[in-house]
Short mmCIF file of N, CA, C and O in Angstrom, two decimals:
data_model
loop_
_atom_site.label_atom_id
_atom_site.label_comp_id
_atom_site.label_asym_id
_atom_site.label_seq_id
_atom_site.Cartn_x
_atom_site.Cartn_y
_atom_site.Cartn_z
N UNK L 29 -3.66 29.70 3.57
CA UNK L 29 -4.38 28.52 4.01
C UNK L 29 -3.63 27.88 5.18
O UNK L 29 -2.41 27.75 5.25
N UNK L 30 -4.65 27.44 6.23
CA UNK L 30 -3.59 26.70 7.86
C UNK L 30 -2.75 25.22 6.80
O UNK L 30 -3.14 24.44 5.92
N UNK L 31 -1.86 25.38 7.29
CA UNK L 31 -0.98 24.07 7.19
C UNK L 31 -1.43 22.84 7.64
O UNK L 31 -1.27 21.81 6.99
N UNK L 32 -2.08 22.89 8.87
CA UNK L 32 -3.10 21.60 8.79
C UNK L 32 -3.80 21.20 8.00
O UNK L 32 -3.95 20.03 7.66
N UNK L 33 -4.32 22.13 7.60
CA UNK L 33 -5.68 22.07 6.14
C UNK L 33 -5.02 21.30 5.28
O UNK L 33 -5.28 20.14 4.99
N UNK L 34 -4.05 22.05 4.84
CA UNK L 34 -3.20 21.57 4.04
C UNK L 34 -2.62 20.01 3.96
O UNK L 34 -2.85 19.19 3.07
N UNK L 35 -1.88 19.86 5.02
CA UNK L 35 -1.80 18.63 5.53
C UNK L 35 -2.67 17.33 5.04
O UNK L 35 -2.52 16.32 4.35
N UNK L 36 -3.58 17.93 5.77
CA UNK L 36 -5.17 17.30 5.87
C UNK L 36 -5.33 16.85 3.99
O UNK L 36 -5.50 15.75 3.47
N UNK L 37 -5.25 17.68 3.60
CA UNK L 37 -5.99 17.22 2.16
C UNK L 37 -4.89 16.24 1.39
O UNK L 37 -5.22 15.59 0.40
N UNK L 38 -3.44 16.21 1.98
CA UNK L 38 -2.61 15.62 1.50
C UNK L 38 -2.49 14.14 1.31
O UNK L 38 -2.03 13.32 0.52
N UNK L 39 -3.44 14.25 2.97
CA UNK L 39 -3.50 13.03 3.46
C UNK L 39 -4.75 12.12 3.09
O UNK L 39 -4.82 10.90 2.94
N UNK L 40 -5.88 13.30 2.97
CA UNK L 40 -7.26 12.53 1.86
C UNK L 40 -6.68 12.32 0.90
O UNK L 40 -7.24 11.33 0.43
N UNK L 41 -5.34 12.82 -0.20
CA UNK L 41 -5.34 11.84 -1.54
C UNK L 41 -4.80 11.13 -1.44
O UNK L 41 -5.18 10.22 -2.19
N UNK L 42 -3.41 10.70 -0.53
CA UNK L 42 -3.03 9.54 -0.45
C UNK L 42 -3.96 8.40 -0.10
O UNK L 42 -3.78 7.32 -0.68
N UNK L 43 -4.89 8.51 0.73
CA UNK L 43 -5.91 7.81 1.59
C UNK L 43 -6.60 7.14 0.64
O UNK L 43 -6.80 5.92 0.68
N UNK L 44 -7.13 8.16 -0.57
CA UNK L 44 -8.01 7.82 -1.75
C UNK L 44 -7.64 7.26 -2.58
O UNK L 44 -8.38 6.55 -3.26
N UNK L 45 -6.34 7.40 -2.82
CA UNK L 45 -5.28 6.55 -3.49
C UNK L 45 -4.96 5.10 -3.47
O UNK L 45 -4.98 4.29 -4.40
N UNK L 46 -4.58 4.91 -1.82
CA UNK L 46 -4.57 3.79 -1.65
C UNK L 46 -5.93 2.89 -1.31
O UNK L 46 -5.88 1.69 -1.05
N UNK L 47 -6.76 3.42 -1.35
CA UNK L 47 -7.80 2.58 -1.01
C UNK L 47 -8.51 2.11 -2.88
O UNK L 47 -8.51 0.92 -3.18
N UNK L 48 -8.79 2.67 -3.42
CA UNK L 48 -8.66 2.53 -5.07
C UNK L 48 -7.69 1.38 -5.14
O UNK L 48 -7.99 0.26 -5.55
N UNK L 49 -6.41 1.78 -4.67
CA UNK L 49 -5.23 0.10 -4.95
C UNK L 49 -6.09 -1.08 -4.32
O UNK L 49 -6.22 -2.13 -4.94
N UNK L 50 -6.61 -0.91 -3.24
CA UNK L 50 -7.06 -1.91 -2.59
C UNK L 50 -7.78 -2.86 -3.19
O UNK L 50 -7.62 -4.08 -3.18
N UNK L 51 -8.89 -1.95 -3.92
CA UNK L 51 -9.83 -2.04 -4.57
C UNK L 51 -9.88 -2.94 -5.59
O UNK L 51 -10.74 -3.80 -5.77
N UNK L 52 -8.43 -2.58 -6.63
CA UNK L 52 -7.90 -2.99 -7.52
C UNK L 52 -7.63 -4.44 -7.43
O UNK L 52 -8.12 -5.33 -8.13
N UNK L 53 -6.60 -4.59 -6.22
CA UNK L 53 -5.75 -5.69 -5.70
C UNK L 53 -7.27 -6.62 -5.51
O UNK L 53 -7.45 -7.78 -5.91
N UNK L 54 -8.04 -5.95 -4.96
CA UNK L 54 -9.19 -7.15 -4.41
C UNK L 54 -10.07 -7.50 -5.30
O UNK L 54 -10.79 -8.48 -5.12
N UNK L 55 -10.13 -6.69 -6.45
CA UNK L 55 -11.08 -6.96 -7.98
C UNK L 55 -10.36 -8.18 -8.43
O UNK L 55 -10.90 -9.14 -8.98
N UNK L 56 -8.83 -8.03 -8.10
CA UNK L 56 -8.19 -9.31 -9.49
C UNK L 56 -8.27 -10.57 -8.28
O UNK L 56 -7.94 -11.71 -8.61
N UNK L 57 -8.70 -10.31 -6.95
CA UNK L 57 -8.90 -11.44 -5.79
C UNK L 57 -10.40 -12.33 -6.43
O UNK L 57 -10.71 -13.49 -6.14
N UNK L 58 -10.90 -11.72 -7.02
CA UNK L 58 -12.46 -12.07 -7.12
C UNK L 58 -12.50 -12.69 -8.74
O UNK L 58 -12.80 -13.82 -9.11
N UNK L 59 -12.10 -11.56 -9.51
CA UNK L 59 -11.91 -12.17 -10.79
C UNK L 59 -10.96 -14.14 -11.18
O UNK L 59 -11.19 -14.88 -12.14
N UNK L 60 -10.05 -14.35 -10.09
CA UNK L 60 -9.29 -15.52 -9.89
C UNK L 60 -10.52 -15.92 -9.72
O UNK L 60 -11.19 -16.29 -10.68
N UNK L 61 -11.00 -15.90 -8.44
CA UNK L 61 -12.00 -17.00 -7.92
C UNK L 61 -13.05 -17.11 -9.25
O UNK L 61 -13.19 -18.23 -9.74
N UNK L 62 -13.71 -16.07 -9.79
CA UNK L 62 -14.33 -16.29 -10.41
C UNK L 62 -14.48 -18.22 -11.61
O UNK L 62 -15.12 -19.25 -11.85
N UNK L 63 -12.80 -17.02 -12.02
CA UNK L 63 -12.10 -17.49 -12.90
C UNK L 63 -12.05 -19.41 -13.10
O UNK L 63 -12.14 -20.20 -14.04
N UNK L 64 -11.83 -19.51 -11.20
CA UNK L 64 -11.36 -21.22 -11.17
C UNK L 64 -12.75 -21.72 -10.02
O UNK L 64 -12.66 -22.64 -9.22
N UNK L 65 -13.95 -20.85 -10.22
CA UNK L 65 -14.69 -21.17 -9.56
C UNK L 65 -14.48 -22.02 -7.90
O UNK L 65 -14.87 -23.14 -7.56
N UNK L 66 -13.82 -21.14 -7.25
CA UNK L 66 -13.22 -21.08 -6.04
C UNK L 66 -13.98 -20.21 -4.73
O UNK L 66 -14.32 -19.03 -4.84
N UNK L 67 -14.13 -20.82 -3.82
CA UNK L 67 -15.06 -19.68 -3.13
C UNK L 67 -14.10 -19.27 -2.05
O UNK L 67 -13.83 -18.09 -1.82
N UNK L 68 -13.51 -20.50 -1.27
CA UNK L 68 -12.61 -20.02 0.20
C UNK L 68 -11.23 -20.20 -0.13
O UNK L 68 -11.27 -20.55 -1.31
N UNK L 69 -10.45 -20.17 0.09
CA UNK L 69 -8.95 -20.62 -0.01
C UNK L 69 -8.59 -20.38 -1.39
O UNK L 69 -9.27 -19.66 -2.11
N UNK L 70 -7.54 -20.99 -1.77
CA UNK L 70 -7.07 -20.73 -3.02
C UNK L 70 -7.33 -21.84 -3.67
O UNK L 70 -7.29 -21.75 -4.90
N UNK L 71 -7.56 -22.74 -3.27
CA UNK L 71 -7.44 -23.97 -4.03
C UNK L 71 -6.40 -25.24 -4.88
O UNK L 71 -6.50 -26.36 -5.39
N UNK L 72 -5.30 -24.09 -4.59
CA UNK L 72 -4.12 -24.82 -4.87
C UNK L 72 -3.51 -23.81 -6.30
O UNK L 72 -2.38 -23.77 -6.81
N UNK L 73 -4.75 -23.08 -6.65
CA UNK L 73 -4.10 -22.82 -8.02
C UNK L 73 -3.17 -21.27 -7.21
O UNK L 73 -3.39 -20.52 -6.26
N UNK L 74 -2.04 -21.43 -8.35
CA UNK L 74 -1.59 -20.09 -8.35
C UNK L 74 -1.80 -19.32 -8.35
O UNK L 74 -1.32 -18.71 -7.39
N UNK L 75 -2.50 -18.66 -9.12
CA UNK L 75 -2.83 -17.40 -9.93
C UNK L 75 -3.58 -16.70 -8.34
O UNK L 75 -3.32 -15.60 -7.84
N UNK L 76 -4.24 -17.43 -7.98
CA UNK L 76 -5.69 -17.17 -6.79
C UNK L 76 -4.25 -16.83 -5.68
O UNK L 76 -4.00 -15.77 -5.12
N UNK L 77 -3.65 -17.84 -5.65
CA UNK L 77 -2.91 -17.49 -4.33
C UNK L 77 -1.64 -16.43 -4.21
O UNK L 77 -1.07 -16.13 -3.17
N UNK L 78 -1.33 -15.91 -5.63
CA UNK L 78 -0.54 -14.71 -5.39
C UNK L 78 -1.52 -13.72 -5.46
O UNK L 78 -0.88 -12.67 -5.37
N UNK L 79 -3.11 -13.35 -5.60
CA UNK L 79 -3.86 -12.67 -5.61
C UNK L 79 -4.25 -12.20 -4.28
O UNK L 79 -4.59 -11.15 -3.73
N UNK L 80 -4.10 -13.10 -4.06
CA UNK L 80 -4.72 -13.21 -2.20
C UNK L 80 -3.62 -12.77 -1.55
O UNK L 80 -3.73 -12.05 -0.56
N UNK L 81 -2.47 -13.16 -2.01
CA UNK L 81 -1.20 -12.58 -0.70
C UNK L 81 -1.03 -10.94 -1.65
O UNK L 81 -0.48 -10.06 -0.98
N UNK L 82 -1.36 -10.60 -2.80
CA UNK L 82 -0.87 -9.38 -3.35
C UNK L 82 -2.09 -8.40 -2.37
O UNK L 82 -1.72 -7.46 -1.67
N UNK L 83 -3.34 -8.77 -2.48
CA UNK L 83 -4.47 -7.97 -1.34
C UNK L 83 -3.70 -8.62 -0.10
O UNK L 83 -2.89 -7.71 0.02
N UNK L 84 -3.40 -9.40 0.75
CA UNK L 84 -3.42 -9.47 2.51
C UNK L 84 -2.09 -8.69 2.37
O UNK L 84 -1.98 -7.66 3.04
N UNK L 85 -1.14 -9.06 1.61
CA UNK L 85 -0.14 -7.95 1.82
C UNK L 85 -0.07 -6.37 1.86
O UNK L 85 0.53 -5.77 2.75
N UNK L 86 -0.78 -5.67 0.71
CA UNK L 86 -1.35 -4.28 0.92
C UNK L 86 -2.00 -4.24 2.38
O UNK L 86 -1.50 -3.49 3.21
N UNK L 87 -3.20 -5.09 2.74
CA UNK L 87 -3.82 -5.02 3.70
C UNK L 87 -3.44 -4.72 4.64
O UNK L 87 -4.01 -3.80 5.24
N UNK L 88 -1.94 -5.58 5.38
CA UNK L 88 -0.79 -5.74 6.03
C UNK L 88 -0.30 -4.32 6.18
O UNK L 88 -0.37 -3.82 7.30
N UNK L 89 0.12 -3.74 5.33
CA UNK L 89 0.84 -2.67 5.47
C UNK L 89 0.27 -0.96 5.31
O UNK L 89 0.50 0.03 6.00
N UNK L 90 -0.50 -1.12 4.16
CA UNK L 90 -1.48 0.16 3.91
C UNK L 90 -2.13 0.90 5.22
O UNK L 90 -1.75 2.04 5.47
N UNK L 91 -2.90 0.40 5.87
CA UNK L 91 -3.07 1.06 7.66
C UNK L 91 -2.06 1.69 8.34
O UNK L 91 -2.00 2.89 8.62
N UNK L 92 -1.07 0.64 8.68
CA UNK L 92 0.03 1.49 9.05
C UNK L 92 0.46 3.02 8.37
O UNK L 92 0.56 4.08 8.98
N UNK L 93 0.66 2.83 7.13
CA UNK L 93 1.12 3.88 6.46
C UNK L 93 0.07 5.08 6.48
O UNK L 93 0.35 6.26 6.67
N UNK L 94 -1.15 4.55 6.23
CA UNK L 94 -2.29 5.78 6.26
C UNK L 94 -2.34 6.93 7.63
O UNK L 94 -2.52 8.14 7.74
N UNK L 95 -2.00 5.52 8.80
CA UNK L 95 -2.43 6.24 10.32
C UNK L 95 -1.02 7.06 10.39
O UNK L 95 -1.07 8.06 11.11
N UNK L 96 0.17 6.82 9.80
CA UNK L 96 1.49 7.48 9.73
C UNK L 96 0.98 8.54 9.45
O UNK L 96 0.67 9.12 10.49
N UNK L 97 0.60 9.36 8.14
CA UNK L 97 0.55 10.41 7.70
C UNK L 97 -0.65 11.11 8.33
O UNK L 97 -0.44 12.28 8.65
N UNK L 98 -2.04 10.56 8.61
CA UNK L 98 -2.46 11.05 9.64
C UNK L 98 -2.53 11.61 10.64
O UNK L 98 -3.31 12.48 11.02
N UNK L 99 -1.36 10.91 11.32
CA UNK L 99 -0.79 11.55 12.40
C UNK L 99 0.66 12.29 12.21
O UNK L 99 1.16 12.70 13.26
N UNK L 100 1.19 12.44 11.31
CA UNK L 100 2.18 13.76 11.11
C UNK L 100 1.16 14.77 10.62
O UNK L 100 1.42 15.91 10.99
N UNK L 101 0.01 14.64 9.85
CA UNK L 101 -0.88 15.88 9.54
C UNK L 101 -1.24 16.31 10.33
O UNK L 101 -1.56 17.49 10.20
N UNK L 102 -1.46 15.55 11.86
CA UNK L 102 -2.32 16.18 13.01
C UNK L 102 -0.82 16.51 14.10
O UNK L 102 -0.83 17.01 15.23
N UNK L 103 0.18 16.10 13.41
CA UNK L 103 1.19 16.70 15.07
C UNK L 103 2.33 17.89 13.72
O UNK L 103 3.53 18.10 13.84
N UNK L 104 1.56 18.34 12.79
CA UNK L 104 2.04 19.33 11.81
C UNK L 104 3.16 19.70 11.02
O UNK L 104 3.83 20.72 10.90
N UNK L 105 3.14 18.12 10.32
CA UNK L 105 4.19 18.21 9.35
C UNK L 105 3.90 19.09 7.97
O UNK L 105 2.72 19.13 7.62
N UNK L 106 4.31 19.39 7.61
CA UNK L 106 4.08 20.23 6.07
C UNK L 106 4.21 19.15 5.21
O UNK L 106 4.90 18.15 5.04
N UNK L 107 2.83 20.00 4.49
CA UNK L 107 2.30 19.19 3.17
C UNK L 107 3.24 18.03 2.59
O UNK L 107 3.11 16.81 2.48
N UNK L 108 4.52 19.19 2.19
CA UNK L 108 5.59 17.92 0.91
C UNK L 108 5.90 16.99 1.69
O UNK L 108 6.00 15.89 1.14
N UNK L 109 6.15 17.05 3.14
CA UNK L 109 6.83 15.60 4.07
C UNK L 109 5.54 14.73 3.73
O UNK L 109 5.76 13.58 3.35
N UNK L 110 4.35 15.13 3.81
CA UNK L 110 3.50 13.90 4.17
C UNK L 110 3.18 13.53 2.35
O UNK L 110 3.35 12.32 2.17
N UNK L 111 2.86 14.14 1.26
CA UNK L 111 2.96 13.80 -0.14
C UNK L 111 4.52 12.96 -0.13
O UNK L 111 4.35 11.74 -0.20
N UNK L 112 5.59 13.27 -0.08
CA UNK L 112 6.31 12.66 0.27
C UNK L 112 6.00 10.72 -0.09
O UNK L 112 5.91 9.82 -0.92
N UNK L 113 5.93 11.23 1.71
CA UNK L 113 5.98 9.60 2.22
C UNK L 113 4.77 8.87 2.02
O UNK L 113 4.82 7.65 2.16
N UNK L 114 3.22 9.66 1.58
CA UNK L 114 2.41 9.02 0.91
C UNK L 114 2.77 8.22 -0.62
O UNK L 114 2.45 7.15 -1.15
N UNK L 115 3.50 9.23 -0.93
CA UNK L 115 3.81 9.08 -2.83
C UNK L 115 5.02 7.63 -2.64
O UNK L 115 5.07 6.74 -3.49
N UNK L 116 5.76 7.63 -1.59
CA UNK L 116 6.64 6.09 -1.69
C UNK L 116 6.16 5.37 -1.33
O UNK L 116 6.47 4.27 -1.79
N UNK L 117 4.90 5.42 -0.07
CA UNK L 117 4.57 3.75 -0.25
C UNK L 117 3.78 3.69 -1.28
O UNK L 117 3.91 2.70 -2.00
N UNK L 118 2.70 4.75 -1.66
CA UNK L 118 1.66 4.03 -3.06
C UNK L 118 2.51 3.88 -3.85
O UNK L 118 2.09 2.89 -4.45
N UNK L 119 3.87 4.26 -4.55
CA UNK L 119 4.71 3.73 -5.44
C UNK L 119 5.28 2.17 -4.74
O UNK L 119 5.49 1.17 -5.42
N UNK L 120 5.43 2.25 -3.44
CA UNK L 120 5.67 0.77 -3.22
C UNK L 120 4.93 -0.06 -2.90
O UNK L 120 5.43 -1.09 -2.45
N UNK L 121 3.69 0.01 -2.98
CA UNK L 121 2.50 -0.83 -2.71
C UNK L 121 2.06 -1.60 -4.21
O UNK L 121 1.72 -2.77 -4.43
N UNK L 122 2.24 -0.44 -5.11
CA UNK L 122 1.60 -0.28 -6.69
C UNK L 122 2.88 -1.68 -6.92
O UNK L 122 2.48 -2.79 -7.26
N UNK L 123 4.32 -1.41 -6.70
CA UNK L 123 5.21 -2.03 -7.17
C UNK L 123 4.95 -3.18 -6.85
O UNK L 123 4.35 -4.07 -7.46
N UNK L 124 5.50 -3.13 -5.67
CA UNK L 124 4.54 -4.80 -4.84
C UNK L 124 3.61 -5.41 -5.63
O UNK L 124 3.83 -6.47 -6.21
N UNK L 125 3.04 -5.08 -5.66
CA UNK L 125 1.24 -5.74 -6.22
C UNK L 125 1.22 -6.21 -7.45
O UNK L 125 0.61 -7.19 -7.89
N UNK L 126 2.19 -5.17 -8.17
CA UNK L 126 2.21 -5.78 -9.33
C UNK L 126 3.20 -6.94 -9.67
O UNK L 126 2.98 -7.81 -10.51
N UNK L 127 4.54 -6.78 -8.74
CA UNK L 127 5.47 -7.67 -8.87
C UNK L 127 4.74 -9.44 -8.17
O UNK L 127 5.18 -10.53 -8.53
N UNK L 128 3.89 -9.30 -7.43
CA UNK L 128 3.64 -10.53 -6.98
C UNK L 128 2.28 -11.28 -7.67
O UNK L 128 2.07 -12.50 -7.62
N UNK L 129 1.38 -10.27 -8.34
CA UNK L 129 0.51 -10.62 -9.38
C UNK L 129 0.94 -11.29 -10.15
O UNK L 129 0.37 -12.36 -10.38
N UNK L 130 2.65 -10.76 -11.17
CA UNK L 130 2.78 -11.57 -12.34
C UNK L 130 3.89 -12.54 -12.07
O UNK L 130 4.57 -13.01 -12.98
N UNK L 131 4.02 -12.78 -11.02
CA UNK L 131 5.04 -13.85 -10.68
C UNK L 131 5.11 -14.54 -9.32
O UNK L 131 4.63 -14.03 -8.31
N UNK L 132 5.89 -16.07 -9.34
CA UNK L 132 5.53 -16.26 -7.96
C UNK L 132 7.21 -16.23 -7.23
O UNK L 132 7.47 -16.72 -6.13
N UNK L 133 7.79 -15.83 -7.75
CA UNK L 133 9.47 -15.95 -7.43
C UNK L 133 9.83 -14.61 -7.06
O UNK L 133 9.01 -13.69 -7.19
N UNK L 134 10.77 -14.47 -6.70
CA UNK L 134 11.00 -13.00 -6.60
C UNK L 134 11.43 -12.54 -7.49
O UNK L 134 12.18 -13.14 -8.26
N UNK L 135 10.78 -10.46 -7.69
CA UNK L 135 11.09 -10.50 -8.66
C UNK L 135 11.50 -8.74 -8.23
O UNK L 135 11.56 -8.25 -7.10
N UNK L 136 11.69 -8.17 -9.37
CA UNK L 136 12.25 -6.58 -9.21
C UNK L 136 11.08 -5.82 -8.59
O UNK L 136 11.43 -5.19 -7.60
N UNK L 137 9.80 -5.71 -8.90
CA UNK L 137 8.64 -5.73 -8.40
C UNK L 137 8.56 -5.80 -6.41
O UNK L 137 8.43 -4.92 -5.56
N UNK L 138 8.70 -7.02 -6.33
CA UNK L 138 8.09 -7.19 -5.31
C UNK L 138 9.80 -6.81 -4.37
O UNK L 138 9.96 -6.55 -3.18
N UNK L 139 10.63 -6.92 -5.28
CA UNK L 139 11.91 -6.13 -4.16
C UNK L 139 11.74 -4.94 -3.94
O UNK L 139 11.65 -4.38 -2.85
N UNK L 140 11.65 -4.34 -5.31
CA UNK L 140 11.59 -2.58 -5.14
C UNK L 140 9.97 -2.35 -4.14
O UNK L 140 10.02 -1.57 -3.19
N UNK L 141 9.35 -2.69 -4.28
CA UNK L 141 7.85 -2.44 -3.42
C UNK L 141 8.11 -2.74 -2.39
O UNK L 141 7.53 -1.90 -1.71
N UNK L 142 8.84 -3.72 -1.41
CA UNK L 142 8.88 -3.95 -0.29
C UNK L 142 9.71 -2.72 0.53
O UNK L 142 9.44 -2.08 1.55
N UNK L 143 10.98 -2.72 -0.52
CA UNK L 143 12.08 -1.40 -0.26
C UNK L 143 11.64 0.04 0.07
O UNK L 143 12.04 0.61 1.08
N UNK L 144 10.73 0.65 -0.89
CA UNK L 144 9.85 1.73 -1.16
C UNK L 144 9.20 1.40 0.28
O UNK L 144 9.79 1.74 1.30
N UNK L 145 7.99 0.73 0.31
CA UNK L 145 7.26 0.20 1.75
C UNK L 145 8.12 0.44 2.76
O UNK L 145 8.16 1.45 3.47
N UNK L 146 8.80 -0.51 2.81
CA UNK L 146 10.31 0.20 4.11
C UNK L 146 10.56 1.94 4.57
O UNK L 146 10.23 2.60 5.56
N UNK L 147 11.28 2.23 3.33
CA UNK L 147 11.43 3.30 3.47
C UNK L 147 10.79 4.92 4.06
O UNK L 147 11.13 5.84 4.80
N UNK L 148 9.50 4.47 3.06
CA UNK L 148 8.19 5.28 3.82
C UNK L 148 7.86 5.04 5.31
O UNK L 148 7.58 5.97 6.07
N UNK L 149 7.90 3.95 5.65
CA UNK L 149 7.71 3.76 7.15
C UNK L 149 8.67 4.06 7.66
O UNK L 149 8.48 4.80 8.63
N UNK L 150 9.87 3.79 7.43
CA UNK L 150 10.78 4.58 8.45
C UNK L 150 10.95 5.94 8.52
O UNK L 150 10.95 6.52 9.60
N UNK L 151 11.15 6.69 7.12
CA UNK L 151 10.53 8.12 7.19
C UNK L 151 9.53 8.75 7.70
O UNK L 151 9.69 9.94 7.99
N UNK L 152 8.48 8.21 7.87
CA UNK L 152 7.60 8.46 9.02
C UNK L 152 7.45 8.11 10.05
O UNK L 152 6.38 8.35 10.61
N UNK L 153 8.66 7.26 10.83
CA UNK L 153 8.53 7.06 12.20
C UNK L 153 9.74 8.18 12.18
O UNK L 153 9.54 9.07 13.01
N UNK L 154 10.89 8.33 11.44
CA UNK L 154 11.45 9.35 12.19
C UNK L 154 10.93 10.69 11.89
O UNK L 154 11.48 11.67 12.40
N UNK L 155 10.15 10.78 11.29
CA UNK L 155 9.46 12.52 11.00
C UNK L 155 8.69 12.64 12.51
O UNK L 155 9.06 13.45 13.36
N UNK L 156 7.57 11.70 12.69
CA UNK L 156 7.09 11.32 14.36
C UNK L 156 7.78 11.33 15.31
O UNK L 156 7.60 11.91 16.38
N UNK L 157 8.42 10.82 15.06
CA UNK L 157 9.57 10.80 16.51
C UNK L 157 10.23 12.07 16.61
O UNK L 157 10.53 12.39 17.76
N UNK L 158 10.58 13.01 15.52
CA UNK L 158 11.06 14.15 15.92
C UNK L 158 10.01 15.11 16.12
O UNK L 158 10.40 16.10 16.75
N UNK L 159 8.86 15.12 15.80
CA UNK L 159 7.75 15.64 15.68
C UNK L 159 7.26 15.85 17.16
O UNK L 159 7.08 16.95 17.67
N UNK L 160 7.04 14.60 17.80
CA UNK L 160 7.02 14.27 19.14
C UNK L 160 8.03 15.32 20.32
O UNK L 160 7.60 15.70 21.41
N UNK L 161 9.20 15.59 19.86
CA UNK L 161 9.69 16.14 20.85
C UNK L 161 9.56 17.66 21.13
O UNK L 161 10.08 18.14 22.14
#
């Protein structure tokens, strides 16, 4: 099978992956509002407003990471680099999301998810950048 192909499909499950989180993150955005009968803003309550920064934060960062692996699939990184660096940010997105859902302080959660997040992005700017030359 071409290694692009390959690539390629690596990069539809991460893709599918994270967009499902999204999904997730933006169900418990709606369920709050529901919840405190809230339509715009947060309203002051908590719960709504770590909901809202747990979705704008994925939001924030998930693109970046998607168009990353995208584009090592299309300048021909092999499969495990791009599973890889898909598999640490959805582990650090998942972490994130959940660390800022159940708390508003910092917590192991939203350290390790930011860290993970980090990491993946820099692993894929330097996989790109060497990729590039």
């Amino acid at each position: 099978m071409d290694l692009a192909l390959m690539a390629g499909d690596a990069v539809a499950l991460w893709t599918g992956l994270h967009l499902v989180l999204l999904l997730v993150l933006s169900g418990l955005v709606v369920r709050q509002r529901r919840r405190h009968r809230i339509a715009i803003g947060d309203g002051g309550v908590p719960e709504l407003a770590r909901a809202l920064r747990a979705f704008g934060n994925a939001t924030e960062y998930v693109p970046g990471g998607l168009v990353a692996l995208a584009a090592l699939a299309l300048a021909g990184a092999e499969p495990p680099i791009v599973h890889a660096i898909g598999a640490t940010l959805f582990a650090g997105r998942v972490a994130h999301g959940v660390g800022l859902t159940l708390t508003a302080g910092p917590s192991i959660g939203r350290m390790v998810g930011m860290l993970l997040t980090w990491i993946a992005y820099l692993a894929a700017a330097i996989c790109l950048l060497l990729f590039s030359m």
